[in-house]
JSON list of C-alpha atoms in Angstrom, two decimals:
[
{"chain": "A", "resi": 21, "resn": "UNK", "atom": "CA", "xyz": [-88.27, 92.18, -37.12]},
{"chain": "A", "resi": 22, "resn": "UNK", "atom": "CA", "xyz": [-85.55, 94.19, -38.13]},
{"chain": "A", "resi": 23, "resn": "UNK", "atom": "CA", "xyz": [-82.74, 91.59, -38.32]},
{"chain": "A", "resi": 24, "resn": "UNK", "atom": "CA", "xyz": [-84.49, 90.55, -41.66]},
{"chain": "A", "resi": 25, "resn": "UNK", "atom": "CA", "xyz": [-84.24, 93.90, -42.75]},
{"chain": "A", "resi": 26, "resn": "UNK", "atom": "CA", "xyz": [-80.65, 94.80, -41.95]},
{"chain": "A", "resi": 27, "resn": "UNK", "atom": "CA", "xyz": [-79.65, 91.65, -43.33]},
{"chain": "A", "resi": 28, "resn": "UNK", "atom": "CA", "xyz": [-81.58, 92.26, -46.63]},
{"chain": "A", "resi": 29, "resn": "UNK", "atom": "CA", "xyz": [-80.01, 95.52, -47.02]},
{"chain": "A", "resi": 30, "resn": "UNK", "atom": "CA", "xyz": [-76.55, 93.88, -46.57]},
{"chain": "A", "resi": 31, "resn": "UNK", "atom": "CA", "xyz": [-77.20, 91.55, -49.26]},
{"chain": "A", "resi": 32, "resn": "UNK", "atom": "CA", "xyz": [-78.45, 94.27, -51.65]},
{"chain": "A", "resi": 33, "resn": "UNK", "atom": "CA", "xyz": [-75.90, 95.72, -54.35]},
{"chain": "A", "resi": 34, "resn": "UNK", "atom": "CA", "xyz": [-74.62, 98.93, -54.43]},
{"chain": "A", "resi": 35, "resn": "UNK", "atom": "CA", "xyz": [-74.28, 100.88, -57.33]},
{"chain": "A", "resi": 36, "resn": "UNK", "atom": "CA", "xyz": [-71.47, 103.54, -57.64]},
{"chain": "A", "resi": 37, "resn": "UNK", "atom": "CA", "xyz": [-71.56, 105.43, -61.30]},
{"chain": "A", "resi": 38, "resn": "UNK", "atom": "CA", "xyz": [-67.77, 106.94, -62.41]},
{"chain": "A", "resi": 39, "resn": "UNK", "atom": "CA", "xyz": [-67.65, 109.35, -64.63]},
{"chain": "A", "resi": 40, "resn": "UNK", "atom": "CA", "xyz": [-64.65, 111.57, -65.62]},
{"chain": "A", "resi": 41, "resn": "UNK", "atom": "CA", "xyz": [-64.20, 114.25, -68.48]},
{"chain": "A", "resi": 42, "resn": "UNK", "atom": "CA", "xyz": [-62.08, 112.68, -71.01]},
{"chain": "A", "resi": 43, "resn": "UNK", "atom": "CA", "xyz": [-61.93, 109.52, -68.99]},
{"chain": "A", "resi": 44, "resn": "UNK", "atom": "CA", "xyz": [-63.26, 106.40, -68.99]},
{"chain": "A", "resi": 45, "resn": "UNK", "atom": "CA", "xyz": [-67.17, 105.72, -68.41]},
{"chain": "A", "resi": 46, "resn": "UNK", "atom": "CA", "xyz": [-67.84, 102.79, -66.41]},
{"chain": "A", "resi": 47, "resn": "UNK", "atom": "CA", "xyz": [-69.74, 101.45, -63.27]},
{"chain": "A", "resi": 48, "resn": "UNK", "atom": "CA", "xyz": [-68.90, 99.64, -60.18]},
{"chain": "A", "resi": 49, "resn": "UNK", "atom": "CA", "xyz": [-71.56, 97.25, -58.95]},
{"chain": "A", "resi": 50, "resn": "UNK", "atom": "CA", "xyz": [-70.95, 95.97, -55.33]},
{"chain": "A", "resi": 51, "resn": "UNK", "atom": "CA", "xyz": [-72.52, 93.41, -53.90]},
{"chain": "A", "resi": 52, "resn": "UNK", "atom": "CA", "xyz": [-71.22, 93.68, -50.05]},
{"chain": "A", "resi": 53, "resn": "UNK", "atom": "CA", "xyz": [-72.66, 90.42, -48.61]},
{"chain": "A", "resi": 54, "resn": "UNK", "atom": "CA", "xyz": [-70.38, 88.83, -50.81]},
{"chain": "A", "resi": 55, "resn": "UNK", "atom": "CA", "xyz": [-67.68, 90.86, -50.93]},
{"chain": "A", "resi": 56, "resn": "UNK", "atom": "CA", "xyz": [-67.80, 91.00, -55.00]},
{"chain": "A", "resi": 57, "resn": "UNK", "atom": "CA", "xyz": [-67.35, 93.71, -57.32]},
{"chain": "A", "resi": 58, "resn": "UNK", "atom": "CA", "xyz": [-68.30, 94.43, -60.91]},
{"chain": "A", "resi": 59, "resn": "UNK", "atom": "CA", "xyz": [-66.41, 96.95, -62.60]},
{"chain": "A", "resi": 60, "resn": "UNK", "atom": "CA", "xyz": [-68.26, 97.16, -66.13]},
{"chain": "A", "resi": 61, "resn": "UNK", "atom": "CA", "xyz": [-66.79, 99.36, -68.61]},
{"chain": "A", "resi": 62, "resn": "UNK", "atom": "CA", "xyz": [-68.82, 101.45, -71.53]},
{"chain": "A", "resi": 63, "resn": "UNK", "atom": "CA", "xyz": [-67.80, 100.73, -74.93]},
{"chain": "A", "resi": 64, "resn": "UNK", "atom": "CA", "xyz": [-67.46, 102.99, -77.76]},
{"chain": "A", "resi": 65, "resn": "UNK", "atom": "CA", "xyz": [-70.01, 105.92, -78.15]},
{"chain": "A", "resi": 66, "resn": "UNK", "atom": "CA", "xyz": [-69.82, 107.23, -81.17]},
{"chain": "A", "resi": 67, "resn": "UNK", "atom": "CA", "xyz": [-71.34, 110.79, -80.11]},
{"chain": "A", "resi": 68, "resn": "UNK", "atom": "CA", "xyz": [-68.19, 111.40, -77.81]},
{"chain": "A", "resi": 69, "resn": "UNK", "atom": "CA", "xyz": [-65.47, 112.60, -79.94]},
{"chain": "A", "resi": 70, "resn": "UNK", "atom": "CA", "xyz": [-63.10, 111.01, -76.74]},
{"chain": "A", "resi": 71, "resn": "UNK", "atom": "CA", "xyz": [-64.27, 107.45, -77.07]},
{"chain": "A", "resi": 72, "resn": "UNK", "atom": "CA", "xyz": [-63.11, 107.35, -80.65]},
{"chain": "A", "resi": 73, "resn": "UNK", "atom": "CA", "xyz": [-60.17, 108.79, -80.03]},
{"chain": "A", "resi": 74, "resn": "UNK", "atom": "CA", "xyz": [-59.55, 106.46, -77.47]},
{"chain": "A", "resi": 75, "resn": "UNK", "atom": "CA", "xyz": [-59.88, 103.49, -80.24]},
{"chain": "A", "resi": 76, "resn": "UNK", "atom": "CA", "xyz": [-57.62, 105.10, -82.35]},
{"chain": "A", "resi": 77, "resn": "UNK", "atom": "CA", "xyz": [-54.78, 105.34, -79.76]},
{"chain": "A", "resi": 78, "resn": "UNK", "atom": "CA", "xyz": [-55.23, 101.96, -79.27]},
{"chain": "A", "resi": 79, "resn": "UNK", "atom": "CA", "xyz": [-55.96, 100.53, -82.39]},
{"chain": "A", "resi": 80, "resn": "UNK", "atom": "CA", "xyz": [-54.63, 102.95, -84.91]},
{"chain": "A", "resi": 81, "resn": "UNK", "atom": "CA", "xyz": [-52.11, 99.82, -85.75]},
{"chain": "A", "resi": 82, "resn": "UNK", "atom": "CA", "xyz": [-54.30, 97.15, -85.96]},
{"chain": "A", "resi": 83, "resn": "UNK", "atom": "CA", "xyz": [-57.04, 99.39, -88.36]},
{"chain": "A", "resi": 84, "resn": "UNK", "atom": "CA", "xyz": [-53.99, 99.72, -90.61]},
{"chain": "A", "resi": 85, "resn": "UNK", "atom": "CA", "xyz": [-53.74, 96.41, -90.97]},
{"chain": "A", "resi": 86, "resn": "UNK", "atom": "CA", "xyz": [-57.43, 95.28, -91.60]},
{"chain": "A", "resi": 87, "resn": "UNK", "atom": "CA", "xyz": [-57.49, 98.45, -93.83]},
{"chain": "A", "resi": 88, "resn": "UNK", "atom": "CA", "xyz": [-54.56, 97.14, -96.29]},
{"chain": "A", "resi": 89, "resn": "UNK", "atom": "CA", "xyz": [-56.46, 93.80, -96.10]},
{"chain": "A", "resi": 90, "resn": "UNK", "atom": "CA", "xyz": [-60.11, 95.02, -96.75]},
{"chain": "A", "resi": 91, "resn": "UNK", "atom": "CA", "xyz": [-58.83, 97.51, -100.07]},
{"chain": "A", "resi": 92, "resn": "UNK", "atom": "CA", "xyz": [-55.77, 95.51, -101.75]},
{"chain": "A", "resi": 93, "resn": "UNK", "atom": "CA", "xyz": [-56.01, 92.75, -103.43]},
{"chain": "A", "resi": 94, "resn": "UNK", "atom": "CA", "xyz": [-53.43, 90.18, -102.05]},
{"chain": "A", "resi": 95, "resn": "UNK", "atom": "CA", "xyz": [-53.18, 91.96, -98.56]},
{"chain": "A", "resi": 96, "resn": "UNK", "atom": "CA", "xyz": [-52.17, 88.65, -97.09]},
{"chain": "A", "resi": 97, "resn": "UNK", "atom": "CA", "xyz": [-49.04, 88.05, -99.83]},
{"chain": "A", "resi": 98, "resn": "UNK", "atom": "CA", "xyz": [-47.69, 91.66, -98.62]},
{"chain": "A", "resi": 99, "resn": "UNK", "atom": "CA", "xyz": [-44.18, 91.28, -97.79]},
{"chain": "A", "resi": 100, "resn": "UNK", "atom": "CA", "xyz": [-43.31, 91.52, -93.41]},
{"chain": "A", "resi": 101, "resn": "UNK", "atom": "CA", "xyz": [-41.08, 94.16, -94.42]},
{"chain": "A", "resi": 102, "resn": "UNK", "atom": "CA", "xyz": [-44.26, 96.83, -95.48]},
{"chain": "A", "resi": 103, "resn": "UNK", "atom": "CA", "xyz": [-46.31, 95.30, -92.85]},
{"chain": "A", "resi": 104, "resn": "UNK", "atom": "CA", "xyz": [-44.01, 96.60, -90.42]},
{"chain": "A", "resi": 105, "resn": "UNK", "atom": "CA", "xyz": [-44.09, 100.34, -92.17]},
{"chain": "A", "resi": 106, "resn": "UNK", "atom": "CA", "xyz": [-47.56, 100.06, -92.07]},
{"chain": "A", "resi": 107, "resn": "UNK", "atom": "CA", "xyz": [-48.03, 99.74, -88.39]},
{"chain": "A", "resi": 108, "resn": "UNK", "atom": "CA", "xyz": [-45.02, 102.42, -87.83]},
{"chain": "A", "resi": 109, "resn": "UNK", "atom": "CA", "xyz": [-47.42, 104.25, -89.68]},
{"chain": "A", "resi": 110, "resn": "UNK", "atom": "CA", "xyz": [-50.57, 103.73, -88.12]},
{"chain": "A", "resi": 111, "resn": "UNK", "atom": "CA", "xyz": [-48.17, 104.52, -84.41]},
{"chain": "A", "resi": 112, "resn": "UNK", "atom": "CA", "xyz": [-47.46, 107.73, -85.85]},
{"chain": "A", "resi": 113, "resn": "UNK", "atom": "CA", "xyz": [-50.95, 108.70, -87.17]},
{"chain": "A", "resi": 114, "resn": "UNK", "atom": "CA", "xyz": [-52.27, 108.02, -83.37]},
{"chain": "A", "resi": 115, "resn": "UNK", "atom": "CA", "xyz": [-49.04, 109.81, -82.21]},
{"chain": "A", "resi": 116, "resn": "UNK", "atom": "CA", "xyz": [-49.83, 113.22, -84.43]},
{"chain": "A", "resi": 117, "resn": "UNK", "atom": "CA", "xyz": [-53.42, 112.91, -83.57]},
{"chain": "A", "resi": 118, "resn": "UNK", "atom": "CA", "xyz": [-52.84, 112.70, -79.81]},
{"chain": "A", "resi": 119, "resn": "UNK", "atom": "CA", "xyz": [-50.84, 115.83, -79.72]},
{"chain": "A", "resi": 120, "resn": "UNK", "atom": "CA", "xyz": [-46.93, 114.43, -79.84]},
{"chain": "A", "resi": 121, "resn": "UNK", "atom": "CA", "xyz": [-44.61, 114.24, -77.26]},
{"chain": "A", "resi": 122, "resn": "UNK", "atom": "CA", "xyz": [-44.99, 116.70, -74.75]},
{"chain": "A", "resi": 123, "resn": "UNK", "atom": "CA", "xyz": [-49.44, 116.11, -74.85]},
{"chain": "A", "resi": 124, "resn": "UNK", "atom": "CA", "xyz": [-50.29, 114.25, -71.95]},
{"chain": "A", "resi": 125, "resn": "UNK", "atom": "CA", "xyz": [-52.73, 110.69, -72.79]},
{"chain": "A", "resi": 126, "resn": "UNK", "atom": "CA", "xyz": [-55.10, 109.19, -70.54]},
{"chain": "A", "resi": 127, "resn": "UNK", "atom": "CA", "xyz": [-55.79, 105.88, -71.72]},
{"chain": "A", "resi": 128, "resn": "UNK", "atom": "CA", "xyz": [-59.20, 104.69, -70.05]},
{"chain": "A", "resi": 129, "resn": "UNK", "atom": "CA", "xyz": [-57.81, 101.51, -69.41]},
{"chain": "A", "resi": 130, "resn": "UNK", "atom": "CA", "xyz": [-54.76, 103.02, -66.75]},
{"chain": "A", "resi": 131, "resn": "UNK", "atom": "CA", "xyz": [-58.00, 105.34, -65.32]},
{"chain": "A", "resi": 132, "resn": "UNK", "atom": "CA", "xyz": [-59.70, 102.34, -64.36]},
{"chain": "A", "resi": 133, "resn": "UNK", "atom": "CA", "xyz": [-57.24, 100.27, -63.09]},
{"chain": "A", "resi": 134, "resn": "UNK", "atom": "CA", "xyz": [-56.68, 102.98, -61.01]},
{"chain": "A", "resi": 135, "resn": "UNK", "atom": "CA", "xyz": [-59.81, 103.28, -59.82]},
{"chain": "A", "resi": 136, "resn": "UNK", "atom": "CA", "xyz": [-59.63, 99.69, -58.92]},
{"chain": "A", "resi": 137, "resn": "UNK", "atom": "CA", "xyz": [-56.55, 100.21, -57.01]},
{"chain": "A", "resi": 138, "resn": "UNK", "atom": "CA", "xyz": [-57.47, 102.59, -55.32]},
{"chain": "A", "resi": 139, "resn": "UNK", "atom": "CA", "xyz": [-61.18, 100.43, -54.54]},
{"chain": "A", "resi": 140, "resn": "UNK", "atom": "CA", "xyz": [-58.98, 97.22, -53.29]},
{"chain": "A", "resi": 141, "resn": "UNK", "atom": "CA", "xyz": [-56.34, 99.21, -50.99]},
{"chain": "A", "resi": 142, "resn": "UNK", "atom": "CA", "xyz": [-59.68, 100.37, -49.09]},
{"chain": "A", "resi": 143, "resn": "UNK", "atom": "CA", "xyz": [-61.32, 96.90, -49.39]},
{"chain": "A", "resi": 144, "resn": "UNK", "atom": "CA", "xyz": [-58.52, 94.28, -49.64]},
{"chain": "A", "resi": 145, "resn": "UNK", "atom": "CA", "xyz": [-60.70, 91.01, -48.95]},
{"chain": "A", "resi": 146, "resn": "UNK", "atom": "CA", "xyz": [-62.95, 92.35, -52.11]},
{"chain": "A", "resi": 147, "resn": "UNK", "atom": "CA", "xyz": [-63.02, 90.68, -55.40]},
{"chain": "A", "resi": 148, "resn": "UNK", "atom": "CA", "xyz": [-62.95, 92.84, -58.09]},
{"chain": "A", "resi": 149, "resn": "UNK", "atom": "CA", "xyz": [-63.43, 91.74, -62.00]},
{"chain": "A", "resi": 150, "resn": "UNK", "atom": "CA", "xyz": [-64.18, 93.99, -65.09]},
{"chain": "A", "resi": 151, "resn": "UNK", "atom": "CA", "xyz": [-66.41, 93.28, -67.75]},
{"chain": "A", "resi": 152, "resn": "UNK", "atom": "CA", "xyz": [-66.69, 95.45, -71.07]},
{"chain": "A", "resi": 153, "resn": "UNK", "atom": "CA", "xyz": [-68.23, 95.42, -74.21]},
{"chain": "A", "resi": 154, "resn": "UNK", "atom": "CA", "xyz": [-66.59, 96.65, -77.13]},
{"chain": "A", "resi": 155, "resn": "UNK", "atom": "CA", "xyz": [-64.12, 99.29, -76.50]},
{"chain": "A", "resi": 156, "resn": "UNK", "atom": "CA", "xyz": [-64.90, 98.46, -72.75]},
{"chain": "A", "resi": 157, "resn": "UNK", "atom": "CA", "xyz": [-63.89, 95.00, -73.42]},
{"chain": "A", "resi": 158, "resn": "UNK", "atom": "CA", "xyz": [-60.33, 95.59, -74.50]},
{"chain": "A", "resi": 159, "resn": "UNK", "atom": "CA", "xyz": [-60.23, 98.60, -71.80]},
{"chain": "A", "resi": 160, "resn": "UNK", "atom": "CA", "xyz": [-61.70, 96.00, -69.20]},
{"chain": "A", "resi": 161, "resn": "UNK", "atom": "CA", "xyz": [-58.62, 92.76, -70.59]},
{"chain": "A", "resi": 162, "resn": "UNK", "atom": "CA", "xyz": [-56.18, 95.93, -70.54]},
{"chain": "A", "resi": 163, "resn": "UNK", "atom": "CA", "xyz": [-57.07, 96.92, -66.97]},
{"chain": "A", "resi": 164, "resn": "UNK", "atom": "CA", "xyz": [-57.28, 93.54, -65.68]},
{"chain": "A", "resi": 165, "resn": "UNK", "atom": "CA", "xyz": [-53.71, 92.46, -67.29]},
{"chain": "A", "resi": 166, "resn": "UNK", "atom": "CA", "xyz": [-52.54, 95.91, -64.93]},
{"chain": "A", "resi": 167, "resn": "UNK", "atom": "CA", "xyz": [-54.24, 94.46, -61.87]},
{"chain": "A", "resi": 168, "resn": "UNK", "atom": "CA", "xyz": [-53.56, 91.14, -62.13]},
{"chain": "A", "resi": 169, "resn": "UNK", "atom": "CA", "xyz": [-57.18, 90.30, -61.91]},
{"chain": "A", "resi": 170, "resn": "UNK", "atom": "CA", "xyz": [-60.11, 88.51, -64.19]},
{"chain": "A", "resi": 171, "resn": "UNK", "atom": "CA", "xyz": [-62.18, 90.19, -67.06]},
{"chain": "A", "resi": 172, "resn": "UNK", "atom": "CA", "xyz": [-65.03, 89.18, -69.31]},
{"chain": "A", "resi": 173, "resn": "UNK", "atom": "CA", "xyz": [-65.46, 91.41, -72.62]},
{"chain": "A", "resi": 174, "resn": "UNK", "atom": "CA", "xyz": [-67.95, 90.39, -75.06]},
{"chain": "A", "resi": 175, "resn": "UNK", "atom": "CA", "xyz": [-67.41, 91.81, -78.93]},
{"chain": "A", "resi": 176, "resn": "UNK", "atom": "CA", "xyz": [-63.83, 93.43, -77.89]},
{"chain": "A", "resi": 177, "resn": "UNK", "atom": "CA", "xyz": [-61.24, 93.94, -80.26]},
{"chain": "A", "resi": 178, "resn": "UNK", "atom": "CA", "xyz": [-58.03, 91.36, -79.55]},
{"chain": "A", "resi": 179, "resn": "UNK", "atom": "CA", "xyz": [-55.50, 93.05, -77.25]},
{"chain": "A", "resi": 180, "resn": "UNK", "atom": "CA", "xyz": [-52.91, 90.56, -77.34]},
{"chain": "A", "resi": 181, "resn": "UNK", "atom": "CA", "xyz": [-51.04, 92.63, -80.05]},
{"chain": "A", "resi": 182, "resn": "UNK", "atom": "CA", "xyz": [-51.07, 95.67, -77.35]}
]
């Protein structure tokens, strides 16, 4: 009977992998009997020279921060004032690295809301939620935030200071 096959092969997820050069690694698992999509987001690998940088344009501010409170003594008594100069700081350190003003950044979390855009103006009765771990978890809040849509990370970085 081939109903029971057709039907099975409806009901089975698809798997599209998305993978850009100096973009954002991450994979979009469909299920279409249900109309639900997983967009799951790769955190940090610390082989790519791309994913790091990628934490340090986003984070640069917030490392400065844990840094000052990790290696001096009092960190927390630190006046606002310096606090302030030392997230300046940490903007321009990610600023420098990242080229300056006229270098062009892709952050992944803007190439994968994209991509979900562009996903839900093809399918508009899908629902689409990211996931991430890591890195991919604040890429996968950030993205969601942009799209107005849900997100699960697990071990992610807080992005509520972004």
């Amino acid at each position: 009977n081939n109903t029971s096959s057709d039907s099975e092969d409806d009901a089975r997820a698809a798997v599209e992998h998305h993978h850009e050069k100096l973009a954002a690694t991450f994979q979009h698992f469909r299920h279409r009997g249900t109309r639900r999509s997983v967009i799951a987001v790769r955190g940090t690998e610390p082989r790519f020279a791309k994913d790091m940088f990628q934490n340090m344009m986003l984070f640069a501010e917030v490392c400065m921060v844990q840094l000052l409170a990790m290696f001096v003594p009092g960190g927390p008594l630190i006046p606002e004032s310096i606090l302030k100069d030392l997230v300046s700081l940490g903007s321009a350190s990610a600023f420098a690295i990242g080229g300056g003003a006229g270098a062009k950044h892709t952050y992944y979390h803007e190439t994968v809301a994209a991509y979900a855009a562009d996903f839900a103006s093809l399918h508009p009765d899908e629902e689409i939620v990211f996931a991430g771990h890591s890195l991919g978890g604040a890429v996968a809040q950030l993205a969601a935030a942009l799209s107005q849509r849900q997100a699960f990370a697990f071990s992610s970085p807080g992005v509520s200071l972004l």
